[in-house]
Amino acid sequence: MDKPRAASQGRSAAPPAGAPRAVLFDAYGTLFDVYSVGLLAEQLFPGHGTALSVLWRDKQIDYTRLVTTSNDGAHYRPFWELTRSALVYAIKKIAPDTQYAWTSGGFEAKTEQLMNQYRHLSAFPENREVLQQLKARGLTTGILSNGDPAMLGVAVRSAGLEGLLDHVLSVDAVRRYKTHPDAYALGPQATGLEPRQIVFVSCNGWDALAATWYGYQTLWVNRYRLPFEELGTPPTRTGSSLRDVLSFF
């Protein structure tokens, strides 16, 4: 879904010729901290919180790839459904002793608590400042995410970012998750720009790599000091926070 373009009043002149004209952000892991659920997970499953949040995320991404690459996407399911399925798997694997609670409803109640927390993930503290500076430079801004429209709408509102985004793009429109090219193509389609005129920002190395392959200029936000993917194509730039996107301008 697209958000209405913000009013141009107060913006600076357009960026110089040759500079990127838009910035699109991945949402989960980049604007919103997917591991912020770990505290609640620890309260619900003592001793397992961190491991649960990590496996939940890993299985969530595994499922997006599985449904995209199998039978030409015939098994597509919205991101919210995959997120819940990934959580159930993670709980069963990390805390199998809690499975007895399926019959009493306790397991289901804990699952729903964590899913509700996922709707309102913590936003990284620099988000608003960076988006404000990009808008002040006259740039088009947006999200390009695996999240389905309802999920993204809640997350954006919870973080107070509504007025700072021109587009909130969900792969649900094409029923193909990243890293499928159809997912990345949503950016040029929405903005009317060539991929090389757009900076794509992601905290996920695999996402930054695939976006680079697609043709975007890319910023990999390496918050966790990880090695980049060993497939021979570096991102355009690497940084440690969203503020590093400002170096493109």
Coordinates of N, CA and C in Angstrom, one line a residue:
M1 N 0.8 -1.2 0.0 CA 0.0 0.0 0.0 C 0.9 1.2 0.0
D2 N 0.4 2.2 -0.7 CA 1.2 3.5 -0.7 C 0.6 4.5 0.3
K3 N 1.5 5.2 1.0 CA 1.1 6.3 1.9 C 1.0 7.5 1.0
P4 N 0.1 8.5 1.3 CA 0.1 9.7 0.6 C 1.4 10.4 0.6
R5 N 1.8 11.0 -0.5 CA 3.1 11.8 -0.5 C 3.0 13.0 0.5
A6 N 4.0 13.1 1.3 CA 4.0 14.2 2.2 C 4.1 15.5 1.5
A7 N 3.5 16.6 2.1 CA 3.6 17.9 1.6 C 5.0 18.3 1.4
S8 N 5.2 19.1 0.3 CA 6.6 19.5 0.0 C 7.0 20.7 0.7
Q9 N 6.1 21.4 1.3 CA 6.4 22.6 2.0 C 7.6 22.5 3.0
G10 N 8.6 23.3 2.9 CA 9.7 23.3 3.8 C 10.8 22.4 3.3
R11 N 10.7 21.7 2.2 CA 11.8 20.9 1.7 C 12.8 21.8 1.0
S12 N 14.0 21.3 1.0 CA 15.1 21.9 0.2 C 14.9 21.7 -1.3
A13 N 15.8 22.3 -2.1 CA 15.8 22.0 -3.5 C 16.0 20.5 -3.8
A14 N 15.7 20.1 -5.0 CA 15.8 18.7 -5.4 C 17.3 18.3 -5.3
P15 N 17.7 17.1 -5.1 CA 19.0 16.6 -5.1 C 19.7 16.9 -6.4
P16 N 21.0 17.1 -6.5 CA 21.7 17.3 -7.7 C 21.6 16.1 -8.7
A17 N 21.8 16.4 -10.0 CA 21.7 15.4 -11.0 C 22.7 14.3 -10.7
G18 N 22.3 13.0 -10.8 CA 23.2 11.9 -10.6 C 23.1 11.4 -9.2
A19 N 22.6 12.2 -8.2 CA 22.5 11.7 -6.9 C 21.2 10.8 -6.8
P20 N 21.2 9.9 -5.8 CA 19.9 9.1 -5.6 C 18.8 10.0 -5.3
R21 N 17.6 9.6 -5.7 CA 16.4 10.5 -5.6 C 15.4 9.9 -4.6
A22 N 15.7 8.7 -4.1 CA 14.7 8.0 -3.2 C 15.5 7.1 -2.3
V23 N 14.9 6.9 -1.1 CA 15.5 5.9 -0.2 C 14.4 5.0 0.3
L24 N 14.5 3.7 0.1 CA 13.6 2.7 0.5 C 14.2 1.9 1.6
F25 N 13.5 1.6 2.7 CA 14.0 0.9 3.8 C 13.3 -0.5 4.0
D26 N 14.1 -1.5 4.2 CA 13.5 -2.7 4.8 C 12.9 -2.4 6.1
A27 N 11.9 -3.1 6.5 CA 11.2 -2.8 7.8 C 11.7 -3.6 9.0
Y28 N 11.5 -4.9 8.9 CA 11.8 -5.8 10.0 C 13.3 -6.1 10.1
G29 N 13.9 -5.6 11.2 CA 15.3 -5.8 11.4 C 16.0 -4.5 11.1
T30 N 15.4 -3.6 10.3 CA 16.1 -2.4 9.8 C 15.5 -1.2 10.5
L31 N 14.2 -1.0 10.4 CA 13.5 0.1 11.1 C 12.9 -0.4 12.5
F32 N 12.5 -1.7 12.5 CA 11.9 -2.2 13.7 C 12.8 -3.4 14.2
D33 N 13.0 -3.4 15.5 CA 13.9 -4.4 16.1 C 13.2 -5.7 16.3
V34 N 13.5 -6.7 15.5 CA 12.8 -8.0 15.6 C 13.2 -8.7 16.8
Y35 N 14.3 -8.4 17.4 CA 14.8 -9.1 18.6 C 14.3 -8.4 19.9
S36 N 13.5 -7.3 19.8 CA 13.0 -6.7 21.0 C 11.9 -7.5 21.6
V37 N 11.5 -8.6 21.0 CA 10.5 -9.5 21.6 C 11.2 -10.4 22.6
G38 N 12.5 -10.4 22.6 CA 13.2 -11.3 23.5 C 12.9 -11.2 25.0
L39 N 12.7 -9.9 25.4 CA 12.4 -9.7 26.8 C 11.1 -10.4 27.2
L40 N 10.0 -10.2 26.4 CA 8.8 -10.9 26.7 C 8.9 -12.4 26.6
A41 N 9.7 -12.8 25.6 CA 9.9 -14.3 25.4 C 10.6 -14.9 26.7
E42 N 11.5 -14.1 27.2 CA 12.2 -14.6 28.4 C 11.2 -14.7 29.6
Q43 N 10.3 -13.7 29.7 CA 9.3 -13.8 30.8 C 8.4 -15.0 30.7
L44 N 8.0 -15.3 29.4 CA 7.1 -16.3 29.2 C 7.7 -17.7 29.2
F45 N 9.0 -17.8 28.7 CA 9.7 -19.0 28.7 C 11.1 -18.8 29.3
P46 N 11.2 -18.8 30.6 CA 12.4 -18.5 31.3 C 13.6 -19.3 30.9
G47 N 14.7 -18.6 30.6 CA 15.9 -19.3 30.2 C 16.0 -19.6 28.7
H48 N 14.9 -19.2 27.9 CA 14.9 -19.5 26.5 C 14.6 -18.2 25.7
G49 N 14.5 -17.0 26.3 CA 14.1 -15.8 25.6 C 14.9 -15.5 24.4
T50 N 16.3 -15.4 24.5 CA 17.1 -15.0 23.5 C 17.1 -16.0 22.3
A51 N 17.3 -17.3 22.7 CA 17.3 -18.3 21.7 C 16.0 -18.4 20.9
L52 N 14.9 -18.2 21.6 CA 13.6 -18.2 21.0 C 13.4 -17.1 20.0
S53 N 13.8 -15.9 20.4 CA 13.7 -14.8 19.4 C 14.6 -14.9 18.2
V54 N 15.8 -15.5 18.4 CA 16.7 -15.7 17.2 C 16.1 -16.8 16.3
L55 N 15.7 -17.9 16.9 CA 15.1 -19.0 16.0 C 13.8 -18.6 15.3
W56 N 13.0 -17.8 16.1 CA 11.8 -17.3 15.5 C 12.1 -16.5 14.2
R57 N 13.0 -15.6 14.3 CA 13.4 -14.8 13.1 C 13.9 -15.7 12.0
D58 N 14.8 -16.6 12.3 CA 15.5 -17.4 11.3 C 14.4 -18.3 10.6
K59 N 13.5 -18.8 11.3 CA 12.5 -19.7 10.7 C 11.5 -18.9 9.9
Q60 N 11.2 -17.7 10.4 CA 10.3 -16.8 9.6 C 10.9 -16.5 8.2
I61 N 12.2 -16.2 8.1 CA 12.8 -16.0 6.8 C 12.8 -17.3 6.0
D62 N 13.1 -18.4 6.7 CA 13.1 -19.7 6.0 C 11.8 -19.9 5.3
Y63 N 10.7 -19.6 6.0 CA 9.4 -19.9 5.5 C 9.1 -19.0 4.3
T64 N 9.5 -17.7 4.3 CA 9.3 -16.9 3.2 C 10.0 -17.4 1.9
R65 N 11.2 -18.0 2.1 CA 11.9 -18.5 1.0 C 11.2 -19.8 0.5
L66 N 10.7 -20.6 1.4 CA 10.1 -21.9 1.1 C 8.9 -21.7 0.2
V67 N 8.0 -20.7 0.7 CA 6.7 -20.6 0.0 C 6.9 -19.8 -1.4
T68 N 8.0 -19.1 -1.5 CA 8.3 -18.3 -2.7 C 8.9 -19.2 -3.8
T69 N 9.8 -20.1 -3.4 CA 10.5 -21.0 -4.4 C 9.8 -22.3 -4.7
S70 N 8.8 -22.7 -3.9 CA 8.1 -23.9 -4.2 C 6.9 -23.8 -5.1
N71 N 6.8 -24.5 -6.1 CA 5.7 -24.6 -7.0 C 5.3 -23.2 -7.5
D72 N 6.4 -22.4 -7.9 CA 6.2 -21.1 -8.4 C 5.3 -20.2 -7.5
G73 N 5.5 -20.3 -6.2 CA 4.8 -19.4 -5.3 C 3.4 -19.9 -5.0
A74 N 3.0 -21.1 -5.4 CA 1.6 -21.5 -5.2 C 1.2 -21.7 -3.7
H75 N 2.2 -21.8 -2.8 CA 2.0 -21.9 -1.4 C 2.1 -20.6 -0.6
Y76 N 2.1 -19.5 -1.3 CA 2.2 -18.2 -0.7 C 1.2 -18.1 0.5
R77 N 1.6 -17.5 1.6 CA 0.8 -17.1 2.7 C 1.3 -15.8 3.2
P78 N 0.4 -14.9 3.7 CA 0.8 -13.6 4.2 C 1.8 -13.7 5.3
F79 N 2.6 -12.7 5.4 CA 3.7 -12.6 6.3 C 3.3 -12.8 7.8
W80 N 2.1 -12.3 8.1 CA 1.6 -12.5 9.5 C 1.4 -14.0 9.8
E81 N 0.9 -14.7 8.9 CA 0.7 -16.2 9.1 C 2.0 -16.9 9.2
L82 N 2.9 -16.5 8.3 CA 4.3 -17.2 8.4 C 5.0 -16.8 9.7
T83 N 4.8 -15.6 10.2 CA 5.4 -15.2 11.4 C 4.8 -16.0 12.6
R84 N 3.5 -16.3 12.6 CA 2.9 -17.1 13.7 C 3.4 -18.5 13.6
S85 N 3.4 -19.1 12.4 CA 3.9 -20.5 12.2 C 5.3 -20.6 12.6
A86 N 6.2 -19.6 12.3 CA 7.6 -19.7 12.7 C 7.7 -19.6 14.3
L87 N 6.8 -18.8 14.9 CA 6.9 -18.7 16.4 C 6.5 -20.1 17.0
V88 N 5.4 -20.7 16.5 CA 5.0 -22.0 17.1 C 6.1 -23.0 16.9
Y89 N 6.8 -23.0 15.7 CA 7.9 -23.9 15.5 C 9.0 -23.7 16.5
A90 N 9.4 -22.4 16.7 CA 10.5 -22.0 17.6 C 10.2 -22.4 19.0
I91 N 8.9 -22.2 19.5 CA 8.6 -22.6 20.9 C 8.7 -24.2 21.0
K92 N 8.2 -24.9 20.0 CA 8.2 -26.3 20.1 C 9.7 -26.9 20.1
K93 N 10.6 -26.2 19.4 CA 11.9 -26.6 19.4 C 12.7 -26.2 20.6
I94 N 12.6 -24.9 21.0 CA 13.4 -24.4 22.1 C 12.9 -24.8 23.4
A95 N 11.6 -24.8 23.6 CA 11.0 -25.1 24.9 C 9.9 -26.2 24.8
P96 N 10.4 -27.4 24.4 CA 9.4 -28.5 24.2 C 8.6 -28.9 25.4
D97 N 9.2 -28.6 26.6 CA 8.5 -28.9 27.8 C 7.2 -28.2 28.0
T98 N 7.0 -27.1 27.2 CA 5.8 -26.3 27.4 C 4.6 -26.8 26.5
Q99 N 4.9 -27.8 25.6 CA 3.9 -28.3 24.7 C 2.7 -28.9 25.4
Y100 N 2.8 -29.3 26.6 CA 1.7 -29.9 27.3 C 0.5 -28.9 27.4
A101 N 0.9 -27.6 27.4 CA -0.1 -26.5 27.6 C -1.0 -26.3 26.4
W102 N -0.7 -27.0 25.2 CA -1.6 -26.9 24.1 C -3.1 -27.2 24.6
T103 N -3.2 -28.3 25.4 CA -4.5 -28.7 25.8 C -5.2 -27.8 26.7
S104 N -4.4 -27.1 27.6 CA -5.0 -26.2 28.5 C -5.2 -24.8 28.0
G105 N -4.6 -24.5 26.9 CA -4.7 -23.1 26.3 C -3.6 -22.2 26.7
G106 N -2.7 -22.6 27.6 CA -1.6 -21.8 28.0 C -0.6 -21.5 26.9
F107 N -0.3 -22.6 26.2 CA 0.6 -22.4 25.0 C 0.0 -21.4 24.0
E108 N -1.2 -21.5 23.7 CA -1.9 -20.6 22.8 C -1.9 -19.2 23.3
A109 N -2.1 -19.0 24.6 CA -2.1 -17.7 25.2 C -0.8 -17.0 25.1
K110 N 0.3 -17.8 25.4 CA 1.6 -17.2 25.3 C 2.0 -16.9 23.8
T111 N 1.6 -17.7 22.9 CA 1.8 -17.5 21.5 C 1.2 -16.1 21.1
E112 N -0.1 -15.9 21.5 CA -0.8 -14.7 21.1 C -0.2 -13.5 21.8
Q113 N 0.4 -13.6 23.0 CA 1.1 -12.5 23.7 C 2.3 -12.1 22.8
L114 N 3.0 -13.1 22.4 CA 4.2 -12.7 21.6 C 3.9 -12.2 20.2
M115 N 2.8 -12.7 19.6 CA 2.4 -12.1 18.3 C 1.9 -10.7 18.5
N116 N 1.2 -10.4 19.6 CA 0.8 -9.0 19.8 C 2.0 -8.1 20.0
Q117 N 3.0 -8.6 20.7 CA 4.2 -7.8 20.8 C 4.9 -7.6 19.5
Y118 N 4.8 -8.5 18.6 CA 5.4 -8.4 17.3 C 4.7 -7.3 16.5
R119 N 3.5 -7.1 16.7 CA 2.7 -6.0 16.1 C 3.3 -4.6 16.4
H120 N 3.9 -4.5 17.6 CA 4.4 -3.2 18.1 C 5.9 -3.3 18.5
L121 N 6.7 -3.8 17.5 CA 8.1 -3.9 17.8 C 8.7 -2.6 18.1
S122 N 9.8 -2.6 18.9 CA 10.5 -1.4 19.2 C 11.1 -0.8 17.9
A123 N 11.0 0.5 17.7 CA 11.7 1.1 16.6 C 13.1 1.6 17.0
F124 N 14.0 1.5 16.1 CA 15.4 2.0 16.4 C 15.4 3.5 16.6
P125 N 16.1 4.0 17.5 CA 16.0 5.4 18.0 C 16.3 6.4 16.9
E126 N 17.1 6.1 15.9 CA 17.5 7.1 15.0 C 16.5 7.2 13.8
N127 N 15.5 6.4 13.8 CA 14.6 6.3 12.6 C 14.0 7.7 12.2
R128 N 13.4 8.3 13.2 CA 12.7 9.6 12.9 C 13.7 10.7 12.5
E129 N 14.8 10.8 13.2 CA 15.8 11.8 12.8 C 16.3 11.6 11.4
V130 N 16.6 10.4 11.0 CA 17.1 10.1 9.6 C 16.0 10.4 8.6
L131 N 14.8 10.0 8.8 CA 13.7 10.2 7.9 C 13.4 11.7 7.7
Q132 N 13.5 12.4 8.8 CA 13.3 13.9 8.8 C 14.4 14.6 7.9
Q133 N 15.6 14.1 8.1 CA 16.7 14.7 7.3 C 16.6 14.4 5.8
L134 N 16.1 13.2 5.5 CA 15.9 12.8 4.1 C 14.8 13.6 3.5
K135 N 13.7 13.8 4.2 CA 12.6 14.6 3.7 C 13.1 16.1 3.5
A136 N 13.9 16.6 4.4 CA 14.4 18.0 4.3 C 15.2 18.1 3.0
R137 N 15.8 17.1 2.5 CA 16.6 17.1 1.3 C 15.8 16.9 0.1
G138 N 14.5 16.8 0.2 CA 13.6 16.6 -0.9 C 13.6 15.2 -1.5
L139 N 13.9 14.2 -0.7 CA 14.0 12.9 -1.2 C 12.7 12.1 -1.0
T140 N 12.4 11.2 -1.9 CA 11.2 10.3 -1.7 C 11.7 9.2 -0.7
T141 N 10.8 8.9 0.2 CA 11.2 7.9 1.2 C 10.1 6.8 1.3
G142 N 10.5 5.6 1.7 CA 9.5 4.6 1.8 C 10.0 3.3 2.4
I143 N 9.1 2.4 2.6 CA 9.4 1.1 3.1 C 9.1 0.1 2.0
L144 N 10.0 -0.9 1.9 CA 9.8 -2.0 1.0 C 10.0 -3.3 1.8
S145 N 8.9 -4.0 2.1 CA 9.0 -5.0 3.2 C 8.3 -6.3 2.8
N146 N 8.7 -7.4 3.4 CA 8.0 -8.6 3.4 C 6.7 -8.5 4.2
G147 N 6.6 -7.6 5.1 CA 5.4 -7.5 5.9 C 4.1 -7.3 5.1
D148 N 3.0 -7.8 5.5 CA 1.8 -7.6 4.8 C 1.2 -6.2 5.2
P149 N 0.3 -5.6 4.5 CA -0.1 -4.2 4.7 C -0.6 -3.9 6.1
A150 N -1.4 -4.9 6.7 CA -1.9 -4.6 8.0 C -0.8 -4.5 9.0
M151 N 0.1 -5.4 9.0 CA 1.3 -5.4 9.9 C 2.0 -4.1 9.8
L152 N 2.3 -3.7 8.6 CA 3.1 -2.5 8.3 C 2.4 -1.3 8.8
G153 N 1.1 -1.3 8.6 CA 0.3 -0.1 9.0 C 0.4 0.1 10.5
V154 N 0.3 -1.0 11.3 CA 0.3 -0.9 12.7 C 1.7 -0.5 13.2
A155 N 2.8 -1.1 12.6 CA 4.2 -0.8 13.0 C 4.5 0.6 12.7
V156 N 4.1 1.1 11.6 CA 4.4 2.5 11.2 C 3.7 3.5 12.1
R157 N 2.4 3.2 12.4 CA 1.7 4.1 13.3 C 2.3 4.1 14.7
S158 N 2.6 2.9 15.2 CA 3.2 2.7 16.5 C 4.5 3.5 16.7
A159 N 5.3 3.6 15.6 CA 6.5 4.3 15.7 C 6.4 5.7 15.4
G160 N 5.2 6.2 15.0 CA 5.0 7.6 14.7 C 5.7 8.1 13.4
L161 N 5.8 7.2 12.4 CA 6.5 7.5 11.2 C 5.6 7.9 10.0
E162 N 4.3 7.9 10.2 CA 3.4 8.0 9.1 C 3.7 9.2 8.2
G163 N 3.9 10.4 8.7 CA 4.1 11.6 7.9 C 5.5 11.7 7.3
L164 N 6.3 10.7 7.5 CA 7.7 10.8 7.0 C 7.9 9.8 5.9
L165 N 6.9 9.0 5.4 CA 7.0 8.0 4.4 C 6.1 8.3 3.3
D166 N 6.6 8.4 2.1 CA 5.8 8.5 0.9 C 5.2 7.2 0.4
H167 N 5.8 6.1 0.7 CA 5.3 4.8 0.3 C 5.6 3.8 1.4
V168 N 4.6 2.9 1.5 CA 4.8 1.7 2.4 C 4.4 0.5 1.5
L169 N 5.4 -0.1 1.0 CA 5.2 -1.1 -0.1 C 5.4 -2.5 0.5
S170 N 4.4 -3.4 0.3 CA 4.4 -4.7 0.8 C 4.5 -5.7 -0.4
V171 N 5.3 -6.7 -0.2 CA 5.4 -7.8 -1.2 C 4.1 -8.6 -1.4
D172 N 3.2 -8.4 -0.5 CA 1.9 -9.0 -0.7 C 1.2 -8.7 -2.0
A173 N 1.6 -7.5 -2.6 CA 1.0 -7.1 -3.9 C 1.4 -8.1 -5.0
V174 N 2.6 -8.7 -4.9 CA 3.1 -9.6 -5.9 C 3.1 -11.0 -5.5
R175 N 2.9 -11.3 -4.2 CA 2.9 -12.6 -3.6 C 4.2 -13.3 -3.8
R176 N 5.3 -12.6 -3.7 CA 6.6 -13.1 -3.8 C 7.5 -12.4 -2.8
Y177 N 8.1 -13.1 -1.9 CA 8.9 -12.5 -0.9 C 10.3 -12.2 -1.4
K178 N 10.9 -11.2 -0.8 CA 12.3 -11.0 -1.0 C 13.1 -12.3 -0.7
T179 N 13.9 -12.7 -1.6 CA 14.7 -12.0 -2.5 C 14.3 -12.1 -4.0
H180 N 13.0 -12.4 -4.2 CA 12.5 -12.5 -5.6 C 12.6 -11.1 -6.3
P181 N 13.0 -11.1 -7.5 CA 13.1 -9.8 -8.2 C 11.7 -9.0 -8.3
D182 N 10.6 -9.8 -8.3 CA 9.3 -9.1 -8.4 C 9.1 -8.3 -7.1
A183 N 9.7 -8.7 -6.0 CA 9.5 -7.9 -4.7 C 10.3 -6.6 -4.8
Y184 N 11.5 -6.7 -5.3 CA 12.3 -5.4 -5.4 C 11.8 -4.5 -6.5
A185 N 11.1 -5.1 -7.5 CA 10.6 -4.2 -8.6 C 9.5 -3.3 -8.1
L186 N 8.9 -3.6 -6.9 CA 7.9 -2.7 -6.4 C 8.4 -1.3 -6.2
G187 N 9.7 -1.1 -5.9 CA 10.3 0.2 -5.7 C 10.2 1.1 -6.9
P188 N 10.9 0.7 -8.0 CA 10.8 1.5 -9.2 C 9.4 1.7 -9.7
Q189 N 8.5 0.7 -9.6 CA 7.1 0.9 -10.0 C 6.4 2.0 -9.2
A190 N 6.7 2.0 -7.9 CA 6.0 3.0 -7.1 C 6.5 4.4 -7.2
T191 N 7.9 4.5 -7.4 CA 8.5 5.8 -7.5 C 8.7 6.4 -8.9
G192 N 8.6 5.5 -9.9 CA 8.8 6.0 -11.2 C 10.3 6.2 -11.5
L193 N 11.2 5.7 -10.7 CA 12.6 5.9 -10.8 C 13.3 4.6 -11.3
E194 N 14.5 4.7 -11.8 CA 15.3 3.5 -12.1 C 15.9 3.0 -10.8
P195 N 16.1 1.7 -10.8 CA 16.7 1.1 -9.5 C 18.0 1.9 -9.1
R196 N 18.9 2.3 -10.0 CA 20.1 2.9 -9.7 C 19.9 4.3 -9.1
Q197 N 18.7 4.8 -9.2 CA 18.4 6.1 -8.6 C 17.8 6.0 -7.2
I198 N 17.7 4.8 -6.7 CA 17.1 4.5 -5.4 C 18.2 3.8 -4.5
V199 N 18.3 4.3 -3.3 CA 19.1 3.6 -2.2 C 18.2 2.7 -1.5
F200 N 18.5 1.4 -1.4 CA 17.8 0.5 -0.6 C 18.6 0.2 0.7
V201 N 18.0 0.3 1.8 CA 18.7 0.2 3.1 C 18.1 -1.1 3.9
S202 N 19.1 -1.9 4.3 CA 18.6 -3.1 5.0 C 19.7 -3.5 6.0
C203 N 19.2 -4.0 7.2 CA 20.1 -4.5 8.2 C 20.4 -6.0 7.9
N204 N 19.7 -6.6 7.0 CA 19.9 -8.0 6.7 C 20.8 -8.2 5.5
G205 N 22.0 -8.9 5.7 CA 23.0 -9.0 4.7 C 22.4 -9.6 3.4
W206 N 21.6 -10.6 3.5 CA 21.0 -11.3 2.3 C 20.2 -10.4 1.5
D207 N 19.5 -9.5 2.2 CA 18.6 -8.5 1.6 C 19.4 -7.4 0.9
A208 N 20.4 -6.9 1.5 CA 21.3 -5.9 0.9 C 21.9 -6.5 -0.4
L209 N 22.4 -7.8 -0.3 CA 23.0 -8.4 -1.4 C 22.0 -8.6 -2.6
A210 N 20.9 -9.1 -2.3 CA 19.9 -9.3 -3.4 C 19.4 -8.0 -4.0
A211 N 19.3 -7.0 -3.2 CA 18.9 -5.6 -3.7 C 20.0 -5.1 -4.6
T212 N 21.3 -5.3 -4.2 CA 22.4 -4.9 -5.1 C 22.4 -5.6 -6.4
W213 N 22.1 -6.9 -6.4 CA 22.0 -7.7 -7.6 C 20.9 -7.2 -8.5
Y214 N 19.8 -6.7 -7.8 CA 18.6 -6.2 -8.6 C 19.0 -4.9 -9.3
G215 N 19.9 -4.1 -8.7 CA 20.3 -2.9 -9.4 C 20.2 -1.6 -8.5
Y216 N 19.7 -1.8 -7.3 CA 19.7 -0.7 -6.4 C 21.1 -0.3 -5.9
Q217 N 21.3 1.0 -5.5 CA 22.3 1.4 -4.6 C 21.9 0.9 -3.2
T218 N 22.9 0.4 -2.5 CA 22.5 -0.3 -1.2 C 23.4 0.2 -0.1
L219 N 22.7 0.2 1.1 CA 23.4 0.4 2.4 C 23.1 -0.8 3.2
W220 N 24.1 -1.5 3.6 CA 23.9 -2.6 4.6 C 24.2 -2.0 6.0
V221 N 23.2 -2.0 6.9 CA 23.4 -1.5 8.2 C 23.8 -2.7 9.1
N222 N 25.1 -2.8 9.4 CA 25.6 -4.0 10.1 C 25.6 -3.7 11.6
R223 N 24.4 -3.7 12.2 CA 24.3 -3.4 13.6 C 25.0 -4.4 14.5
Y224 N 25.1 -5.6 14.0 CA 25.6 -6.7 14.9 C 27.0 -7.2 14.6
R225 N 27.7 -6.4 13.8 CA 29.1 -6.6 13.4 C 29.3 -8.1 12.9
L226 N 28.5 -8.4 11.9 CA 28.6 -9.7 11.2 C 29.4 -9.6 9.9
P227 N 29.9 -10.7 9.5 CA 30.5 -10.7 8.2 C 29.5 -10.6 7.1
F228 N 29.8 -10.0 5.9 CA 28.8 -9.9 4.9 C 28.8 -11.3 4.1
E229 N 27.7 -11.4 3.3 CA 27.6 -12.7 2.6 C 28.7 -12.9 1.6
E230 N 29.2 -14.2 1.6 CA 30.4 -14.5 0.8 C 30.0 -15.0 -0.6
L231 N 29.4 -14.1 -1.3 CA 29.0 -14.4 -2.7 C 29.6 -13.4 -3.7
G232 N 30.6 -12.6 -3.3 CA 31.3 -11.9 -4.3 C 30.8 -10.5 -4.7
T233 N 29.7 -10.1 -4.1 CA 29.1 -8.8 -4.5 C 28.9 -8.0 -3.2
P234 N 29.7 -7.0 -3.0 CA 29.5 -6.2 -1.8 C 28.3 -5.2 -2.0
P235 N 27.8 -4.7 -0.9 CA 26.8 -3.6 -1.0 C 27.5 -2.3 -1.4
T236 N 26.8 -1.3 -1.8 CA 27.4 -0.1 -2.2 C 28.1 0.6 -1.0
R237 N 27.5 0.5 0.1 CA 28.1 1.0 1.4 C 27.7 0.2 2.5
T238 N 28.5 0.2 3.6 CA 28.2 -0.5 4.8 C 28.3 0.5 6.0
G239 N 27.4 0.5 6.9 CA 27.4 1.3 8.0 C 26.9 0.6 9.3
S240 N 26.8 1.3 10.4 CA 26.4 0.7 11.6 C 25.1 1.2 12.2
S241 N 24.5 2.3 11.5 CA 23.2 2.8 11.9 C 22.5 3.4 10.6
L242 N 21.3 3.7 10.8 CA 20.6 4.3 9.6 C 21.1 5.6 9.3
R243 N 21.8 6.3 10.2 CA 22.4 7.6 9.9 C 23.4 7.6 8.7
D244 N 23.9 6.4 8.5 CA 24.9 6.3 7.4 C 24.3 6.5 6.0
V245 N 23.0 6.4 5.9 CA 22.4 6.6 4.6 C 22.6 8.1 4.2
L246 N 22.8 9.0 5.1 CA 22.9 10.4 4.8 C 24.2 10.6 4.0
S247 N 25.2 9.7 4.1 CA 26.5 9.9 3.4 C 26.3 9.8 1.9
F248 N 25.2 9.2 1.4 CA 24.9 9.2 0.0 C 24.6 10.5 -0.6
F249 N 24.3 11.5 0.3 CA 23.8 12.8 -0.2 C 24.7 14.0 0.3

